[in-house]
Coordinates of C-alpha atoms in Angstrom, one line a residue:
M192 CA -21.4 -12.0 -1.5
N193 CA -20.5 -9.2 0.8
W194 CA -17.2 -8.0 -0.6
G195 CA -16.6 -5.6 2.2
L196 CA -16.6 -8.4 4.7
F197 CA -14.4 -10.5 2.4
A198 CA -11.9 -7.7 2.2
L199 CA -12.0 -7.2 6.0
A200 CA -11.4 -10.9 6.6
V201 CA -8.5 -11.1 4.1
S202 CA -7.0 -7.9 5.6
A203 CA -7.4 -9.2 9.1
A204 CA -5.6 -12.4 8.3
L205 CA -2.8 -10.5 6.5
F206 CA -2.5 -8.1 9.4
A207 CA -2.4 -11.0 12.0
G208 CA 0.4 -12.7 10.1
W209 CA 2.3 -9.4 9.9
L210 CA 1.9 -8.9 13.7
V211 CA 3.3 -12.3 14.3
L212 CA 6.4 -11.5 12.1
A213 CA 6.8 -8.1 13.6
F214 CA 6.9 -9.4 17.1
R215 CA 9.4 -12.2 16.3
R216 CA 11.9 -10.2 14.4
R217 CA 14.2 -7.2 15.0
W218 CA 13.1 -4.7 12.3
S219 CA 14.3 -1.3 11.4
P220 CA 11.9 1.7 12.0
V221 CA 11.9 2.7 8.3
G222 CA 11.4 -1.0 7.4
L223 CA 8.4 -1.2 9.7
I224 CA 6.9 1.9 8.2
A225 CA 7.5 0.7 4.6
S226 CA 6.2 -2.7 5.6
F227 CA 3.0 -1.3 7.1
A228 CA 2.4 0.9 4.1
C229 CA 2.7 -2.1 1.7
L230 CA 0.4 -4.0 3.9
L231 CA -2.2 -1.2 3.8
A232 CA -1.9 -1.1 0.0
A233 CA -2.5 -4.8 -0.1
A234 CA -5.5 -4.5 2.3
L235 CA -7.0 -1.8 0.1
N236 CA -6.7 -4.2 -2.8
S237 CA -7.7 -7.4 -1.1
A238 CA -11.1 -8.0 -2.7
A239 CA -10.7 -6.4 -6.1
P240 CA -8.6 -9.2 -7.7
F241 CA -11.2 -11.9 -6.7
R242 CA -14.2 -9.8 -7.4
G243 CA -12.9 -8.8 -10.9
A244 CA -12.6 -12.5 -11.7
V245 CA -16.0 -13.7 -10.6
D246 CA -18.4 -10.6 -10.5
P247 CA -19.4 -9.4 -14.0
A248 CA -21.3 -6.5 -12.5
Y249 CA -18.3 -5.1 -10.7
M250 CA -18.3 -1.4 -11.3
G251 CA -14.5 -1.2 -12.0
Y252 CA -11.3 -0.4 -10.3
V253 CA -9.3 2.8 -9.6
F254 CA -6.1 2.9 -7.5
G255 CA -3.9 5.9 -8.4
Y256 CA -2.8 5.5 -12.0
L257 CA -4.3 2.0 -12.2
T258 CA -7.8 1.8 -13.7
A259 CA -9.8 -0.9 -15.3
E260 CA -13.4 -1.1 -16.4
K261 CA -14.4 -4.6 -15.0
G262 CA -13.7 -8.3 -15.3
L263 CA -10.3 -9.8 -15.8
A264 CA -8.6 -6.4 -16.3
V265 CA -9.4 -5.6 -12.7
T266 CA -7.8 -8.9 -11.6
L267 CA -4.7 -8.3 -13.7
L268 CA -4.1 -4.8 -12.2
A269 CA -5.2 -5.4 -8.6
G270 CA -3.7 -8.8 -8.2
P271 CA -0.1 -7.8 -8.5
V272 CA -0.8 -4.9 -6.1
L273 CA -2.2 -7.4 -3.5
L274 CA 0.5 -10.0 -4.0
G275 CA 3.4 -7.4 -4.2
G276 CA 2.1 -5.5 -1.2
V277 CA 1.9 -8.7 0.9
A278 CA 5.3 -9.9 -0.2
A279 CA 7.0 -6.6 0.3
A280 CA 5.3 -6.1 3.7
Y281 CA 6.4 -9.5 5.0
I282 CA 10.0 -9.1 3.6
A283 CA 10.4 -5.6 5.0
V284 CA 9.3 -6.6 8.5
T285 CA 11.6 -9.6 8.6
R286 CA 14.8 -8.4 7.0
R287 CA 17.2 -5.4 7.4
S288 CA 19.6 -6.4 4.5
G289 CA 20.0 -8.9 1.7
P290 CA 18.9 -9.3 -1.9
L291 CA 15.2 -9.9 -1.1
L292 CA 14.9 -6.2 -0.2
W293 CA 15.0 -5.6 -4.0
V294 CA 11.4 -6.8 -4.0
V295 CA 10.5 -4.2 -1.3
S296 CA 12.3 -1.5 -3.2
A297 CA 10.6 -2.4 -6.4
V298 CA 7.1 -2.6 -4.9
C299 CA 7.6 0.6 -2.8
G300 CA 8.9 2.4 -5.9
A301 CA 6.0 1.3 -8.0
L302 CA 3.4 2.3 -5.4
A303 CA 5.1 5.7 -5.0
I304 CA 4.6 6.2 -8.7
I305 CA 1.1 4.7 -8.9
L306 CA -0.2 6.8 -6.0
G307 CA 2.2 9.7 -6.1
G308 CA 1.7 10.7 -9.7
P309 CA -2.0 11.6 -9.3
W310 CA -1.2 13.3 -6.0
L311 CA 1.6 15.3 -7.5
R312 CA -0.5 16.4 -10.4
T313 CA -3.3 17.7 -8.1
A314 CA -0.7 19.2 -5.6
I315 CA 0.8 21.2 -8.4
T316 CA -2.3 22.2 -10.3
D317 CA -4.9 22.7 -7.5
P318 CA -3.9 21.6 -4.0
A319 CA -6.9 23.3 -2.5
S320 CA -9.2 20.9 -4.4
N321 CA -7.9 17.9 -2.4
S322 CA -10.0 16.8 0.5
I323 CA -10.3 13.8 2.8
Q324 CA -13.8 13.0 3.9
F325 CA -14.8 11.0 6.9
G326 CA -18.5 10.6 6.2
E327 CA -20.6 13.8 6.0
Y328 CA -19.5 15.3 9.3
L329 CA -15.7 15.6 9.0
T330 CA -13.8 16.9 6.0
V331 CA -10.0 17.7 6.0
P332 CA -9.7 20.6 3.5
G333 CA -7.3 21.5 0.7
L334 CA -3.8 22.2 1.7
L335 CA -3.9 20.3 4.9
S336 CA -5.3 17.3 3.0
T337 CA -2.6 17.5 0.4
A338 CA 0.1 17.5 3.1
L339 CA -1.5 14.6 4.9
L340 CA -1.9 12.5 1.8
F341 CA 1.8 13.1 1.1
V342 CA 2.9 12.1 4.6
L343 CA 0.6 9.0 4.8
L344 CA 0.5 7.7 1.2
I345 CA 3.6 8.8 -0.6
L346 CA 6.4 9.4 1.8
P347 CA 6.4 5.9 3.3
F348 CA 6.8 4.3 -0.2
V349 CA 9.6 6.7 -1.2
T350 CA 11.6 6.3 2.0
G351 CA 10.8 2.5 1.9
A352 CA 12.2 2.2 -1.7
I353 CA 15.4 4.0 -0.7
W354 CA 15.8 2.1 2.5
A355 CA 15.2 -1.3 0.8
A356 CA 17.7 -0.5 -2.0
R357 CA 20.4 0.4 0.5
G358 CA 19.7 -2.8 2.5
A359 CA 19.6 -5.0 -0.6
V360 CA 23.3 -4.2 -1.5
Q361 CA 24.4 -5.0 2.1
P362 CA 25.2 -8.6 3.0
R363 CA 22.4 -10.5 4.7
A364 CA 22.3 -9.9 8.4
A365 CA 20.7 -12.4 10.8

């Protein structure tokens, strides 16, 4: 099975559903950013839970602090990231207040820790060693890469967790 195509198909279906919800609702800008970040985390983990369960030759799983060799351990780590990311993404894009936003706050907080911990360790110890590579022809170096990773991978989850916690304590708005 081509797991790349599987992940692409699952991600496309999740994104299509998210777009439908986004166009039907009145969302907050921070909620939309948090929602998209959660959707992206889910998309990045869309094949691993299934592959971990059925492919004994799977090479293993690494997503921030989450690591597993192979097999069911991959499914047990990647599955909650996929399901939590989808749930949080859909809730954040459809609500501005109410108790369901606690789910968004919890997922965003967990993802901020899971992805932010390794980033922070590298940012403090050796920020110049970070790099983002787009194939062999384009590399975003050290300090710029460290800043971009923060803005794209950490900040949306931190702000999403705070926004959702604030919205969760407010009465549900239509």
